[in-house]
Amino acid sequence: QQPVQSPQAVILREGEDAVINCSSSKALYSVHWYRQKHGEAPVFLMILLKGGEQKGHEKISASFNEKKQQSSLYLTASQLSYSGTYFCGTASLYNQGGKLIFGQGTELSVKP
Amino acid sequence: KAGVTQTPRYLIKTRGQQVTLSCSPISGHRSVSWYQQTPGQGLQFLFEYFSETQRNKGNFPGRFSGRQFSNSRSEMNVSTLELGDSALYLCASSDPSGGNTEAFFGQGTRLTVV
């Protein structure tokens, strides 16, 4: 039931782009993306809802393929501050945003 | 608005003891969820409280329990601590009045069981 994230880790140079994928075997109502830096709390990035609504930071973009139960997070023109572990959390039903099932995380490292 | 506040930040307990962790959500948020984070298992859902009622529960033993007060503050209790309970415990608050929405995490409580 845990969504699968890929890749597990990625190393970028500043300015490069990356895509992080999240795939679930269950039907999804919403996908939530977070970034966590070492020793800090996960920070909300984006929520994508069934039906196409999405909400999140301006500089972050993501997609949600409802038929395939897949979501992708697009990081463009990466900056050093993008480094951290990215998690997708999934909810299968409306009003279950408080019960997120998280993927195992994707570790992103941006080098100068 | 103040963020989600968790206390204490660090805790060291002995096997067999019990522990209580506290979470104060963002003002106006009525949902509080608890997660356990470990290097091996990642982020795992424990339970969610909404308007003082447990709304969802994860797959953890009965030693893990929680409650929510009328001001939405929540506590989590772990009894008969085991070494494997060592983890970062995170709480997240949200306002689900409009359906699934973003959740905001606190800094967590780092529990070490010795």
mmCIF file of C-alpha atoms in Angstrom:
data_model
loop_
_atom_site.group_PDB
_atom_site.id
_atom_site.type_symbol
_atom_site.label_atom_id
_atom_site.label_comp_id
_atom_site.label_asym_id
_atom_site.label_seq_id
_atom_site.Cartn_x
_atom_site.Cartn_y
_atom_site.Cartn_z
ATOM 1 C CA GLN A 1 0.000 0.000 0.000
ATOM 2 C CA GLN A 2 2.973 2.273 0.422
ATOM 3 C CA PRO A 3 3.538 4.342 -2.726
ATOM 4 C CA VAL A 4 6.791 3.755 -4.553
ATOM 5 C CA GLN A 5 9.048 6.696 -5.288
ATOM 6 C CA SER A 6 11.705 6.851 -7.960
ATOM 7 C CA PRO A 7 14.519 7.509 -8.155
ATOM 8 C CA GLN A 8 15.702 6.745 -4.613
ATOM 9 C CA ALA A 9 18.445 9.320 -4.902
ATOM 10 C CA VAL A 10 19.594 11.918 -7.393
ATOM 11 C CA ILE A 11 22.550 14.275 -7.586
ATOM 12 C CA LEU A 12 22.253 17.482 -9.569
ATOM 13 C CA ARG A 13 24.381 20.475 -10.417
ATOM 14 C CA GLU A 14 22.862 23.878 -9.768
ATOM 15 C CA GLY A 15 20.578 24.846 -12.621
ATOM 16 C CA GLU A 16 19.771 21.288 -13.685
ATOM 17 C CA ASP A 17 16.277 19.817 -13.706
ATOM 18 C CA ALA A 18 14.898 16.737 -11.970
ATOM 19 C CA VAL A 19 11.713 14.720 -11.907
ATOM 20 C CA ILE A 20 10.618 12.655 -8.911
ATOM 21 C CA ASN A 21 7.910 10.069 -9.416
ATOM 22 C CA CYS A 22 5.375 8.573 -7.031
ATOM 23 C CA SER A 23 3.337 5.533 -7.961
ATOM 24 C CA SER A 24 0.548 3.817 -6.042
ATOM 25 C CA SER A 25 -1.260 0.518 -6.515
ATOM 26 C CA LYS A 26 -4.387 1.986 -4.903
ATOM 27 C CA ALA A 27 -6.855 4.475 -6.309
ATOM 28 C CA LEU A 28 -5.934 7.899 -5.023
ATOM 29 C CA TYR A 29 -7.904 10.981 -4.117
ATOM 30 C CA SER A 30 -4.968 13.247 -3.368
ATOM 31 C CA VAL A 31 -1.190 13.329 -3.519
ATOM 32 C CA HIS A 32 0.828 15.516 -1.175
ATOM 33 C CA TRP A 33 4.493 16.431 -1.677
ATOM 34 C CA TYR A 34 6.883 17.409 1.104
ATOM 35 C CA ARG A 35 10.567 18.206 1.399
ATOM 36 C CA GLN A 36 12.517 17.428 4.541
ATOM 37 C CA LYS A 37 15.994 18.679 5.306
ATOM 38 C CA HIS A 38 18.153 16.818 7.757
ATOM 39 C CA GLY A 39 17.030 17.436 11.324
ATOM 40 C CA GLU A 40 14.052 19.526 10.266
ATOM 41 C CA ALA A 41 10.316 19.031 9.869
ATOM 42 C CA PRO A 42 8.844 18.076 6.500
ATOM 43 C CA VAL A 43 7.742 21.199 4.628
ATOM 44 C CA PHE A 44 4.620 21.228 2.490
ATOM 45 C CA LEU A 45 5.261 21.746 -1.236
ATOM 46 C CA MET A 46 2.191 20.779 -3.215
ATOM 47 C CA ILE A 47 -1.155 19.017 -3.023
ATOM 48 C CA LEU A 48 -2.839 17.542 -6.089
ATOM 49 C CA LEU A 49 -6.446 16.459 -5.935
ATOM 50 C CA LYS A 50 -8.552 14.151 -8.012
ATOM 51 C CA GLY A 51 -10.322 16.293 -10.544
ATOM 52 C CA GLY A 52 -7.354 18.492 -11.300
ATOM 53 C CA GLU A 53 -7.211 20.990 -8.434
ATOM 54 C CA GLN A 54 -3.774 21.678 -7.065
ATOM 55 C CA LYS A 55 -2.271 24.035 -4.568
ATOM 56 C CA GLY A 56 1.298 24.727 -3.665
ATOM 57 C CA HIS A 57 4.385 26.881 -3.941
ATOM 58 C CA GLU A 58 4.707 28.986 -7.077
ATOM 59 C CA LYS A 59 8.109 27.652 -8.048
ATOM 60 C CA ILE A 60 7.086 24.008 -7.728
ATOM 61 C CA SER A 61 5.145 22.131 -10.373
ATOM 62 C CA ALA A 62 3.674 18.672 -10.311
ATOM 63 C CA SER A 63 1.261 16.435 -12.152
ATOM 64 C CA PHE A 64 -1.234 13.777 -11.108
ATOM 65 C CA ASN A 65 -2.323 11.044 -13.502
ATOM 66 C CA GLU A 66 -5.511 9.748 -11.884
ATOM 67 C CA LYS A 67 -5.847 6.792 -14.249
ATOM 68 C CA LYS A 68 -2.356 5.505 -13.529
ATOM 69 C CA GLN A 69 -2.312 6.578 -9.850
ATOM 70 C CA GLN A 70 0.958 8.348 -10.482
ATOM 71 C CA SER A 71 2.283 11.754 -9.603
ATOM 72 C CA SER A 72 5.452 13.518 -10.638
ATOM 73 C CA LEU A 73 7.215 16.469 -9.036
ATOM 74 C CA TYR A 74 9.181 18.711 -11.381
ATOM 75 C CA LEU A 75 12.148 20.647 -10.056
ATOM 76 C CA THR A 76 13.519 23.067 -12.639
ATOM 77 C CA ALA A 77 16.636 25.204 -12.527
ATOM 78 C CA SER A 78 17.590 23.603 -9.223
ATOM 79 C CA GLN A 79 19.160 25.647 -6.455
ATOM 80 C CA LEU A 80 21.328 24.547 -3.524
ATOM 81 C CA SER A 81 18.320 25.066 -1.261
ATOM 82 C CA TYR A 82 16.435 22.300 -3.099
ATOM 83 C CA SER A 83 18.611 19.663 -1.422
ATOM 84 C CA GLY A 84 16.768 17.366 0.929
ATOM 85 C CA THR A 85 14.555 14.308 0.982
ATOM 86 C CA TYR A 86 11.316 14.508 -0.951
ATOM 87 C CA PHE A 87 8.302 12.511 0.155
ATOM 88 C CA CYS A 88 4.999 11.896 -1.514
ATOM 89 C CA GLY A 89 2.056 11.158 0.731
ATOM 90 C CA THR A 90 -1.153 9.679 -0.615
ATOM 91 C CA ALA A 91 -4.771 9.662 0.525
ATOM 92 C CA SER A 92 -7.347 7.341 -0.998
ATOM 93 C CA LEU A 93 -10.506 9.072 0.075
ATOM 94 C CA TYR A 94 -11.970 12.523 0.440
ATOM 95 C CA ASN A 95 -11.345 13.870 3.939
ATOM 96 C CA GLN A 96 -8.498 11.436 4.554
ATOM 97 C CA GLY A 97 -5.832 14.052 4.124
ATOM 98 C CA GLY A 98 -5.021 13.501 7.785
ATOM 99 C CA LYS A 99 -4.067 9.905 7.085
ATOM 100 C CA LEU A 100 -1.246 10.104 4.593
ATOM 101 C CA ILE A 101 0.643 7.032 3.445
ATOM 102 C CA PHE A 102 4.159 8.133 2.556
ATOM 103 C CA GLY A 103 6.620 6.786 0.054
ATOM 104 C CA GLN A 104 10.119 5.888 1.142
ATOM 105 C CA GLY A 105 11.542 9.214 0.022
ATOM 106 C CA THR A 106 13.860 10.494 -2.703
ATOM 107 C CA GLU A 107 17.125 12.038 -1.572
ATOM 108 C CA LEU A 108 18.059 15.021 -3.731
ATOM 109 C CA SER A 109 21.471 16.610 -3.539
ATOM 110 C CA VAL A 110 22.260 19.794 -5.461
ATOM 111 C CA LYS A 111 25.948 20.600 -5.882
ATOM 112 C CA PRO A 112 27.467 23.968 -6.838
ATOM 113 C CA LYS B 1 0.255 32.485 12.642
ATOM 114 C CA ALA B 2 2.357 30.368 14.917
ATOM 115 C CA GLY B 3 3.334 26.995 13.529
ATOM 116 C CA VAL B 4 2.821 23.537 14.958
ATOM 117 C CA THR B 5 4.562 23.163 18.300
ATOM 118 C CA GLN B 6 5.724 19.867 19.708
ATOM 119 C CA THR B 7 7.106 19.318 23.176
ATOM 120 C CA PRO B 8 9.481 18.124 24.336
ATOM 121 C CA ARG B 9 11.976 18.178 21.456
ATOM 122 C CA TYR B 10 14.140 15.423 22.881
ATOM 123 C CA LEU B 11 13.431 12.634 25.317
ATOM 124 C CA ILE B 12 15.393 9.702 26.669
ATOM 125 C CA LYS B 13 13.454 6.915 28.353
ATOM 126 C CA THR B 14 14.179 3.462 29.677
ATOM 127 C CA ARG B 15 12.604 0.278 28.349
ATOM 128 C CA GLY B 16 9.318 -0.432 30.099
ATOM 129 C CA GLN B 17 8.573 3.175 30.930
ATOM 130 C CA GLN B 18 5.795 5.208 29.385
ATOM 131 C CA VAL B 19 5.981 8.571 27.674
ATOM 132 C CA THR B 20 3.598 11.368 26.705
ATOM 133 C CA LEU B 21 4.260 13.706 23.803
ATOM 134 C CA SER B 22 2.381 16.925 23.157
ATOM 135 C CA CYS B 23 1.356 18.739 19.986
ATOM 136 C CA SER B 24 -0.211 22.187 19.665
ATOM 137 C CA PRO B 25 -1.650 22.685 16.187
ATOM 138 C CA ILE B 26 -1.896 25.857 14.161
ATOM 139 C CA SER B 27 -4.707 28.044 15.458
ATOM 140 C CA GLY B 28 -7.967 27.063 13.815
ATOM 141 C CA HIS B 29 -6.784 23.635 12.717
ATOM 142 C CA ARG B 30 -8.985 20.883 14.112
ATOM 143 C CA SER B 31 -7.174 17.867 12.697
ATOM 144 C CA VAL B 32 -3.993 16.557 14.276
ATOM 145 C CA SER B 33 -2.171 13.547 12.864
ATOM 146 C CA TRP B 34 0.760 11.676 14.362
ATOM 147 C CA TYR B 35 3.543 9.966 12.440
ATOM 148 C CA GLN B 36 6.546 7.889 13.420
ATOM 149 C CA GLN B 37 9.718 8.380 11.400
ATOM 150 C CA THR B 38 12.597 5.896 11.481
ATOM 151 C CA PRO B 39 15.470 5.314 9.042
ATOM 152 C CA GLY B 40 14.238 1.804 8.292
ATOM 153 C CA GLN B 41 10.486 2.277 8.012
ATOM 154 C CA GLY B 42 10.257 5.894 6.905
ATOM 155 C CA LEU B 43 7.220 7.987 7.779
ATOM 156 C CA GLN B 44 4.417 5.851 9.166
ATOM 157 C CA PHE B 45 0.941 7.037 10.102
ATOM 158 C CA LEU B 46 -0.073 6.445 13.708
ATOM 159 C CA PHE B 47 -3.464 8.099 14.114
ATOM 160 C CA GLU B 48 -5.512 11.203 13.388
ATOM 161 C CA TYR B 49 -7.719 13.150 15.737
ATOM 162 C CA PHE B 50 -10.438 15.504 14.597
ATOM 163 C CA SER B 51 -12.717 17.403 16.955
ATOM 164 C CA GLU B 52 -11.584 15.281 19.906
ATOM 165 C CA THR B 53 -12.371 11.992 18.158
ATOM 166 C CA GLN B 54 -9.971 9.498 16.656
ATOM 167 C CA ARG B 55 -10.864 9.565 12.974
ATOM 168 C CA ASN B 56 -8.198 7.291 11.517
ATOM 169 C CA LYS B 57 -5.783 4.769 12.932
ATOM 170 C CA GLY B 58 -2.644 3.160 11.538
ATOM 171 C CA ASN B 59 -1.215 -0.287 12.153
ATOM 172 C CA PHE B 60 0.490 0.204 15.477
ATOM 173 C CA PRO B 61 0.010 -1.841 18.653
ATOM 174 C CA GLY B 62 -2.334 -0.720 21.387
ATOM 175 C CA ARG B 63 0.634 0.595 23.388
ATOM 176 C CA PHE B 64 0.347 3.678 21.199
ATOM 177 C CA SER B 65 -2.607 5.860 22.075
ATOM 178 C CA GLY B 66 -3.611 9.451 21.801
ATOM 179 C CA ARG B 67 -6.215 11.997 22.615
ATOM 180 C CA GLN B 68 -7.273 15.472 21.613
ATOM 181 C CA PHE B 69 -8.559 18.243 23.814
ATOM 182 C CA SER B 70 -11.264 20.795 23.138
ATOM 183 C CA ASN B 71 -8.640 23.382 22.130
ATOM 184 C CA SER B 72 -7.359 20.890 19.489
ATOM 185 C CA ARG B 73 -4.106 20.232 21.311
ATOM 186 C CA SER B 74 -3.204 16.582 21.132
ATOM 187 C CA GLU B 75 -1.161 14.174 23.182
ATOM 188 C CA MET B 76 0.314 10.856 22.232
ATOM 189 C CA ASN B 77 1.154 8.214 24.786
ATOM 190 C CA VAL B 78 3.361 5.176 24.438
ATOM 191 C CA SER B 79 3.291 2.656 27.238
ATOM 192 C CA THR B 80 5.754 -0.113 28.036
ATOM 193 C CA LEU B 81 8.436 1.362 25.810
ATOM 194 C CA GLU B 82 10.538 -0.934 23.649
ATOM 195 C CA LEU B 83 13.909 -0.227 22.061
ATOM 196 C CA GLY B 84 12.220 -0.239 18.662
ATOM 197 C CA ASP B 85 10.077 2.732 19.667
ATOM 198 C CA SER B 86 13.115 4.982 19.309
ATOM 199 C CA ALA B 87 12.130 7.369 16.537
ATOM 200 C CA LEU B 88 11.234 10.893 15.559
ATOM 201 C CA TYR B 89 7.557 11.454 16.309
ATOM 202 C CA LEU B 90 5.964 14.105 14.152
ATOM 203 C CA CYS B 91 2.575 15.667 14.378
ATOM 204 C CA ALA B 92 0.842 17.519 11.592
ATOM 205 C CA SER B 93 -2.142 19.815 11.734
ATOM 206 C CA SER B 94 -4.628 20.687 9.028
ATOM 207 C CA ASP B 95 -8.004 22.275 8.493
ATOM 208 C CA PRO B 96 -9.981 19.660 6.581
ATOM 209 C CA SER B 97 -13.235 21.619 6.513
ATOM 210 C CA GLY B 98 -12.891 21.874 2.741
ATOM 211 C CA GLY B 99 -11.711 18.320 2.135
ATOM 212 C CA ASN B 100 -8.149 17.084 1.767
ATOM 213 C CA THR B 101 -5.772 19.935 2.266
ATOM 214 C CA GLU B 102 -2.204 20.655 3.146
ATOM 215 C CA ALA B 103 -0.881 19.486 6.497
ATOM 216 C CA PHE B 104 1.818 21.348 8.405
ATOM 217 C CA PHE B 105 4.327 19.448 10.471
ATOM 218 C CA GLY B 106 5.900 20.304 13.776
ATOM 219 C CA GLN B 107 9.627 19.920 14.453
ATOM 220 C CA GLY B 108 9.049 16.568 16.092
ATOM 221 C CA THR B 109 10.014 14.880 19.324
ATOM 222 C CA ARG B 110 13.127 12.713 19.160
ATOM 223 C CA LEU B 111 12.506 9.754 21.478
ATOM 224 C CA THR B 112 15.385 7.507 22.444
ATOM 225 C CA VAL B 113 14.646 4.338 24.398
ATOM 226 C CA VAL B 114 17.607 2.799 26.218
#
